[in-house]
PDB file of C-alpha atoms in Angstrom:
ATOM      1  CA  MET W  62      70.057 -68.425  14.183  1.00 56.00           C
ATOM      2  CA  PRO W  63      69.873 -68.299  18.045  1.00 64.00           C
ATOM      3  CA  ARG W  64      65.899 -68.613  19.085  1.00 75.00           C
ATOM      4  CA  ILE W  65      64.498 -66.287  21.562  1.00 88.00           C
ATOM      5  CA  ARG W  66      61.357 -66.413  23.317  1.00 91.00           C
ATOM      6  CA  PRO W  67      58.404 -64.488  22.171  1.00 92.00           C
ATOM      7  CA  THR W  68      58.559 -62.180  25.335  1.00 94.00           C
ATOM      8  CA  THR W  69      62.191 -61.361  24.631  1.00 92.00           C
ATOM      9  CA  ARG W  70      61.729 -60.649  20.999  1.00 92.00           C
ATOM     10  CA  LYS W  71      58.623 -58.280  21.887  1.00 94.00           C
ATOM     11  CA  ALA W  72      60.849 -56.477  24.578  1.00 95.00           C
ATOM     12  CA  LEU W  73      63.700 -55.923  21.723  1.00 94.00           C
ATOM     13  CA  LEU W  74      60.951 -54.756  19.357  1.00 93.00           C
ATOM     14  CA  THR W  75      59.432 -52.559  22.019  1.00 97.00           C
ATOM     15  CA  LEU W  76      63.233 -51.156  22.819  1.00 97.00           C
ATOM     16  CA  HIS W  77      63.849 -50.581  19.438  1.00 96.00           C
ATOM     17  CA  LEU W  78      60.519 -48.565  18.765  1.00 96.00           C
ATOM     18  CA  VAL W  79      61.082 -46.604  21.999  1.00 97.00           C
ATOM     19  CA  THR W  80      64.557 -45.430  21.096  1.00 97.00           C
ATOM     20  CA  SER W  81      63.603 -45.025  17.437  1.00 97.00           C
ATOM     21  CA  LEU W  82      60.620 -42.719  18.269  1.00 97.00           C
ATOM     22  CA  GLY W  83      63.035 -40.875  20.891  1.00 97.00           C
ATOM     23  CA  TRP W  84      65.569 -40.391  17.886  1.00 97.00           C
ATOM     24  CA  LEU W  85      62.906 -39.157  15.396  1.00 97.00           C
ATOM     25  CA  GLY W  86      61.301 -36.521  18.155  1.00 98.00           C
ATOM     26  CA  THR W  87      64.723 -35.386  18.903  1.00 98.00           C
ATOM     27  CA  ASP W  88      65.538 -34.892  15.115  1.00 97.00           C
ATOM     28  CA  LEU W  89      62.236 -32.986  15.010  1.00 98.00           C
ATOM     29  CA  VAL W  90      63.252 -30.731  18.070  1.00 98.00           C
ATOM     30  CA  LEU W  91      66.579 -30.037  16.424  1.00 98.00           C
ATOM     31  CA  LEU W  92      64.868 -29.247  13.185  1.00 98.00           C
ATOM     32  CA  THR W  93      62.332 -26.812  14.763  1.00 98.00           C
ATOM     33  CA  LEU W  94      65.120 -25.093  16.891  1.00 98.00           C
ATOM     34  CA  GLY W  95      67.275 -24.810  13.472  1.00 97.00           C
ATOM     35  CA  ILE W  96      64.049 -23.015  11.894  1.00 98.00           C
ATOM     36  CA  ALA W  97      63.575 -20.908  14.827  1.00 98.00           C
ATOM     37  CA  VAL W  98      66.936 -19.376  14.397  1.00 98.00           C
ATOM     38  CA  GLN W  99      66.052 -18.754  10.692  1.00 97.00           C
ATOM     39  CA  ARG W 100      62.891 -17.170  11.543  1.00 97.00           C
ATOM     40  CA  GLY W 101      64.851 -14.632  14.055  1.00 97.00           C
ATOM     41  CA  ALA W 102      65.105 -16.408  17.480  1.00 98.00           C
ATOM     42  CA  ASP W 103      68.470 -15.636  19.242  1.00 97.00           C
ATOM     43  CA  PRO W 104      71.051 -17.819  18.113  1.00 97.00           C
ATOM     44  CA  ALA W 105      72.874 -17.215  21.387  1.00 97.00           C
ATOM     45  CA  VAL W 106      69.937 -18.831  23.283  1.00 97.00           C
ATOM     46  CA  VAL W 107      69.103 -21.565  20.882  1.00 98.00           C
ATOM     47  CA  TYR W 108      72.309 -22.967  19.690  1.00 98.00           C
ATOM     48  CA  PRO W 109      73.609 -23.965  23.273  1.00 98.00           C
ATOM     49  CA  VAL W 110      70.149 -25.815  23.772  1.00 98.00           C
ATOM     50  CA  THR W 111      70.699 -27.356  20.248  1.00 98.00           C
ATOM     51  CA  ALA W 112      74.325 -28.605  21.257  1.00 98.00           C
ATOM     52  CA  LEU W 113      73.078 -30.010  24.640  1.00 98.00           C
ATOM     53  CA  ILE W 114      70.228 -32.205  22.853  1.00 98.00           C
ATOM     54  CA  GLY W 115      72.707 -33.252  19.945  1.00 96.00           C
ATOM     55  CA  THR W 116      75.205 -34.350  22.578  1.00 96.00           C
ATOM     56  CA  VAL W 117      72.969 -35.891  25.363  1.00 97.00           C
ATOM     57  CA  LEU W 118      69.932 -37.215  23.489  1.00 97.00           C
ATOM     58  CA  PHE W 119      70.554 -37.189  19.521  1.00 97.00           C
ATOM     59  CA  ALA W 120      73.838 -38.945  19.491  1.00 96.00           C
ATOM     60  CA  PRO W 121      73.317 -41.800  22.226  1.00 97.00           C
ATOM     61  CA  LEU W 122      69.897 -42.489  20.717  1.00 97.00           C
ATOM     62  CA  SER W 123      71.158 -43.095  17.330  1.00 97.00           C
ATOM     63  CA  VAL W 124      73.807 -45.358  18.479  1.00 97.00           C
ATOM     64  CA  LEU W 125      71.136 -47.130  20.890  1.00 97.00           C
ATOM     65  CA  VAL W 126      68.625 -47.499  17.681  1.00 97.00           C
ATOM     66  CA  TRP W 127      71.433 -49.244  15.596  1.00 97.00           C
ATOM     67  CA  LEU W 128      72.630 -51.662  18.218  1.00 97.00           C
ATOM     68  CA  ILE W 129      69.244 -52.569  19.211  1.00 97.00           C
ATOM     69  CA  GLY W 130      68.174 -52.924  15.512  1.00 95.00           C
ATOM     70  CA  VAL W 131      71.205 -55.199  14.810  1.00 96.00           C
ATOM     71  CA  ALA W 132      70.532 -57.268  17.739  1.00 94.00           C
ATOM     72  CA  SER W 133      66.875 -57.487  16.925  1.00 92.00           C
ATOM     73  CA  SER W 134      67.456 -58.629  13.353  1.00 91.00           C
ATOM     74  CA  LEU W 135      70.108 -61.305  14.373  1.00 92.00           C
ATOM     75  CA  LEU W 136      68.004 -62.740  16.992  1.00 92.00           C
ATOM     76  CA  THR W 137      64.725 -62.994  15.376  1.00 86.00           C
ATOM     77  CA  PRO W 138      63.661 -65.008  12.032  1.00 83.00           C
ATOM     78  CA  TRP W 139      64.228 -61.586  10.181  1.00 82.00           C
ATOM     79  CA  GLY W 140      67.803 -62.018  10.038  1.00 87.00           C
ATOM     80  CA  LEU W 141      70.383 -59.287   8.985  1.00 89.00           C
ATOM     81  CA  LEU W 142      70.979 -60.339   5.504  1.00 89.00           C
ATOM     82  CA  ARG W 143      67.674 -62.090   4.520  1.00 89.00           C
ATOM     83  CA  HIS W 144      65.503 -59.377   3.448  1.00 90.00           C
ATOM     84  CA  ARG W 145      66.242 -56.581   1.340  1.00 91.00           C
ATOM     85  CA  TRP W 146      64.059 -54.086   3.344  1.00 90.00           C
ATOM     86  CA  VAL W 147      66.458 -54.976   6.366  1.00 92.00           C
ATOM     87  CA  LEU W 148      69.524 -54.557   4.286  1.00 93.00           C
ATOM     88  CA  ILE W 149      68.402 -50.952   3.016  1.00 94.00           C
ATOM     89  CA  LYS W 150      67.135 -50.147   6.620  1.00 94.00           C
ATOM     90  CA  LEU W 151      70.569 -51.016   8.108  1.00 96.00           C
ATOM     91  CA  GLY W 152      72.405 -49.077   5.521  1.00 96.00           C
ATOM     92  CA  LEU W 153      70.248 -45.955   6.162  1.00 96.00           C
ATOM     93  CA  THR W 154      70.651 -46.185   9.658  1.00 97.00           C
ATOM     94  CA  THR W 155      74.290 -46.824   9.645  1.00 97.00           C
ATOM     95  CA  VAL W 156      75.088 -43.879   7.424  1.00 96.00           C
ATOM     96  CA  MET W 157      72.574 -41.724   9.617  1.00 97.00           C
ATOM     97  CA  VAL W 158      74.400 -42.850  12.654  1.00 97.00           C
ATOM     98  CA  GLY W 159      77.955 -41.914  11.020  1.00 97.00           C
ATOM     99  CA  LEU W 160      76.679 -38.516   9.957  1.00 96.00           C
ATOM    100  CA  VAL W 161      75.430 -37.933  13.506  1.00 96.00           C
ATOM    101  CA  LEU W 162      78.351 -39.033  15.318  1.00 96.00           C
ATOM    102  CA  PHE W 163      81.234 -37.486  12.905  1.00 96.00           C
ATOM    103  CA  LEU W 164      79.428 -34.546  11.376  1.00 95.00           C
ATOM    104  CA  LEU W 165      76.182 -33.131  13.044  1.00 95.00           C
ATOM    105  CA  THR W 166      77.054 -33.571  16.769  1.00 96.00           C
ATOM    106  CA  PRO W 167      80.613 -31.472  16.148  1.00 97.00           C
ATOM    107  CA  ASN W 168      78.586 -28.975  14.192  1.00 97.00           C
ATOM    108  CA  LEU W 169      76.048 -28.684  16.915  1.00 97.00           C
ATOM    109  CA  ARG W 170      78.794 -28.266  19.574  1.00 97.00           C
ATOM    110  CA  HIS W 171      80.583 -25.650  17.450  1.00 98.00           C
ATOM    111  CA  ALA W 172      77.270 -23.849  16.932  1.00 98.00           C
ATOM    112  CA  GLY W 173      76.378 -24.039  20.712  1.00 97.00           C
ATOM    113  CA  ALA W 174      79.963 -22.592  21.362  1.00 97.00           C
ATOM    114  CA  VAL W 175      79.836 -19.428  19.021  1.00 97.00           C
ATOM    115  CA  GLY W 176      76.225 -18.810  19.171  1.00 96.00           C
ATOM    116  CA  ALA W 177      75.293 -15.618  17.177  1.00 95.00           C
ATOM    117  CA  ALA W 178      78.617 -15.638  15.442  1.00 97.00           C
ATOM    118  CA  LEU W 179      77.793 -18.755  13.512  1.00 97.00           C
ATOM    119  CA  PRO W 180      77.865 -18.053   9.635  1.00 95.00           C
ATOM    120  CA  ALA W 181      74.633 -18.138   7.599  1.00 92.00           C
ATOM    121  CA  ARG W 182      75.888 -21.030   5.668  1.00 92.00           C
ATOM    122  CA  ASP W 183      76.619 -23.102   8.825  1.00 95.00           C
ATOM    123  CA  ARG W 184      73.116 -22.091  10.215  1.00 96.00           C
ATOM    124  CA  ALA W 185      71.509 -23.487   7.071  1.00 96.00           C
ATOM    125  CA  ASP W 186      73.187 -26.657   7.778  1.00 95.00           C
ATOM    126  CA  LEU W 187      71.651 -26.885  11.000  1.00 96.00           C
ATOM    127  CA  VAL W 188      68.160 -26.839   9.365  1.00 97.00           C
ATOM    128  CA  ILE W 189      69.063 -28.945   6.437  1.00 96.00           C
ATOM    129  CA  ALA W 190      70.752 -31.944   8.450  1.00 95.00           C
ATOM    130  CA  PRO W 191      67.901 -32.728  10.439  1.00 96.00           C
ATOM    131  CA  ALA W 192      65.291 -32.225   7.496  1.00 96.00           C
ATOM    132  CA  VAL W 193      67.075 -34.919   5.739  1.00 96.00           C
ATOM    133  CA  SER W 194      67.578 -37.004   8.614  1.00 95.00           C
ATOM    134  CA  THR W 195      63.802 -37.097   9.404  1.00 96.00           C
ATOM    135  CA  SER W 196      63.173 -37.845   6.075  1.00 96.00           C
ATOM    136  CA  LEU W 197      65.263 -41.026   6.186  1.00 95.00           C
ATOM    137  CA  MET W 198      63.823 -42.112   9.417  1.00 96.00           C
ATOM    138  CA  ILE W 199      60.299 -41.814   7.710  1.00 96.00           C
ATOM    139  CA  ILE W 200      61.635 -44.106   4.877  1.00 95.00           C
ATOM    140  CA  ALA W 201      62.963 -46.617   7.524  1.00 94.00           C
ATOM    141  CA  THR W 202      59.721 -46.627   9.174  1.00 94.00           C
ATOM    142  CA  VAL W 203      57.738 -47.363   5.858  1.00 94.00           C
ATOM    143  CA  LEU W 204      60.442 -49.949   5.092  1.00 93.00           C
ATOM    144  CA  SER W 205      59.637 -51.634   8.338  1.00 90.00           C
ATOM    145  CA  THR W 206      55.813 -51.218   8.283  1.00 91.00           C
ATOM    146  CA  TYR W 207      55.614 -52.559   4.537  1.00 92.00           C
ATOM    147  CA  LYS W 208      58.510 -54.821   4.240  1.00 89.00           C
ATOM    148  CA  PRO W 209      58.844 -54.624   0.595  1.00 90.00           C
ATOM    149  CA  TRP W 210      60.737 -56.761  -1.779  1.00 81.00           C
ATOM    150  CA  GLY W 211      60.453 -60.057   0.021  1.00 73.00           C
ATOM    151  CA  ARG W 212      63.498 -62.215   0.742  1.00 76.00           C
ATOM    152  CA  ARG W 213      66.903 -61.584  -0.733  1.00 74.00           C
ATOM    153  CA  ARG W 214      68.068 -64.627  -3.119  1.00 72.00           C
ATOM    154  CA  THR W 215      71.506 -65.800  -2.118  1.00 63.00           C
ATOM    155  CA  ALA W 216      73.878 -67.144  -4.732  1.00 46.00           C
ATOM    156  CA  ALA W 217      73.278 -70.925  -3.815  1.00 46.00           C
ATOM    157  CA  ALA W 218      69.503 -70.389  -4.049  1.00 52.00           C
ATOM    158  CA  THR W 219      70.066 -68.620  -7.558  1.00 48.00           C
ATOM    159  CA  VAL W 220      72.146 -71.300  -8.824  1.00 44.00           C
ATOM    160  CA  ALA W 221      69.875 -74.047  -7.546  1.00 49.00           C
ATOM    161  CA  GLY W 222      66.934 -72.174  -9.243  1.00 52.00           C
ATOM    162  CA  ARG W 223      68.575 -71.903 -12.473  1.00 52.00           C
ATOM    163  CA  GLY W 224      69.470 -75.844 -12.211  1.00 48.00           C
ATOM    164  CA  ARG W 225      65.890 -76.723 -11.800  1.00 49.00           C
ATOM    165  CA  ALA W 226      64.696 -74.422 -14.674  1.00 47.00           C
ATOM    166  CA  THR W 227      67.249 -76.171 -17.071  1.00 46.00           C
ATOM    167  CA  ALA W 228      66.325 -79.521 -15.918  1.00 43.00           C
ATOM    168  CA  ARG W 229      62.544 -78.889 -16.957  1.00 40.00           C
ATOM    169  CA  PRO W 230      61.664 -80.162 -20.655  1.00 41.00           C
TER     170      PRO W 230
END
């Protein structure tokens, strides 16, 4: 594992926090706009705004959060594969980035293009997706804060541990 200076590690952490908070804030804005349409706001006005936010902020921030998170884990003692909470957070973030890039962003663009002609089922999706995404981001934040489950045991450590247990009288 490469060693980085504490100031570099803190800079990476700060960048990760800023981009993560930006991603969460943007997600909450998309959720708010989706709810606004459900409550009677003009979709011809709201959906082009959501398309712009999704394209200019949400998608790039999701990729940045993932890249900075991976870089941070690789360059710090946490590692990418050492702790269960890091693996789960990586999995959650990877799934969310994939959904943002390949499902939500195209749906937001489509909604922006068709506006009021968007079917009710698709309108509901523009509320459900950010609600689920916000929930997953909160879970990732809790994992980062509490760091549950400790270190992941490797196969070699498990075998070595069993060897010690059987060697005792």
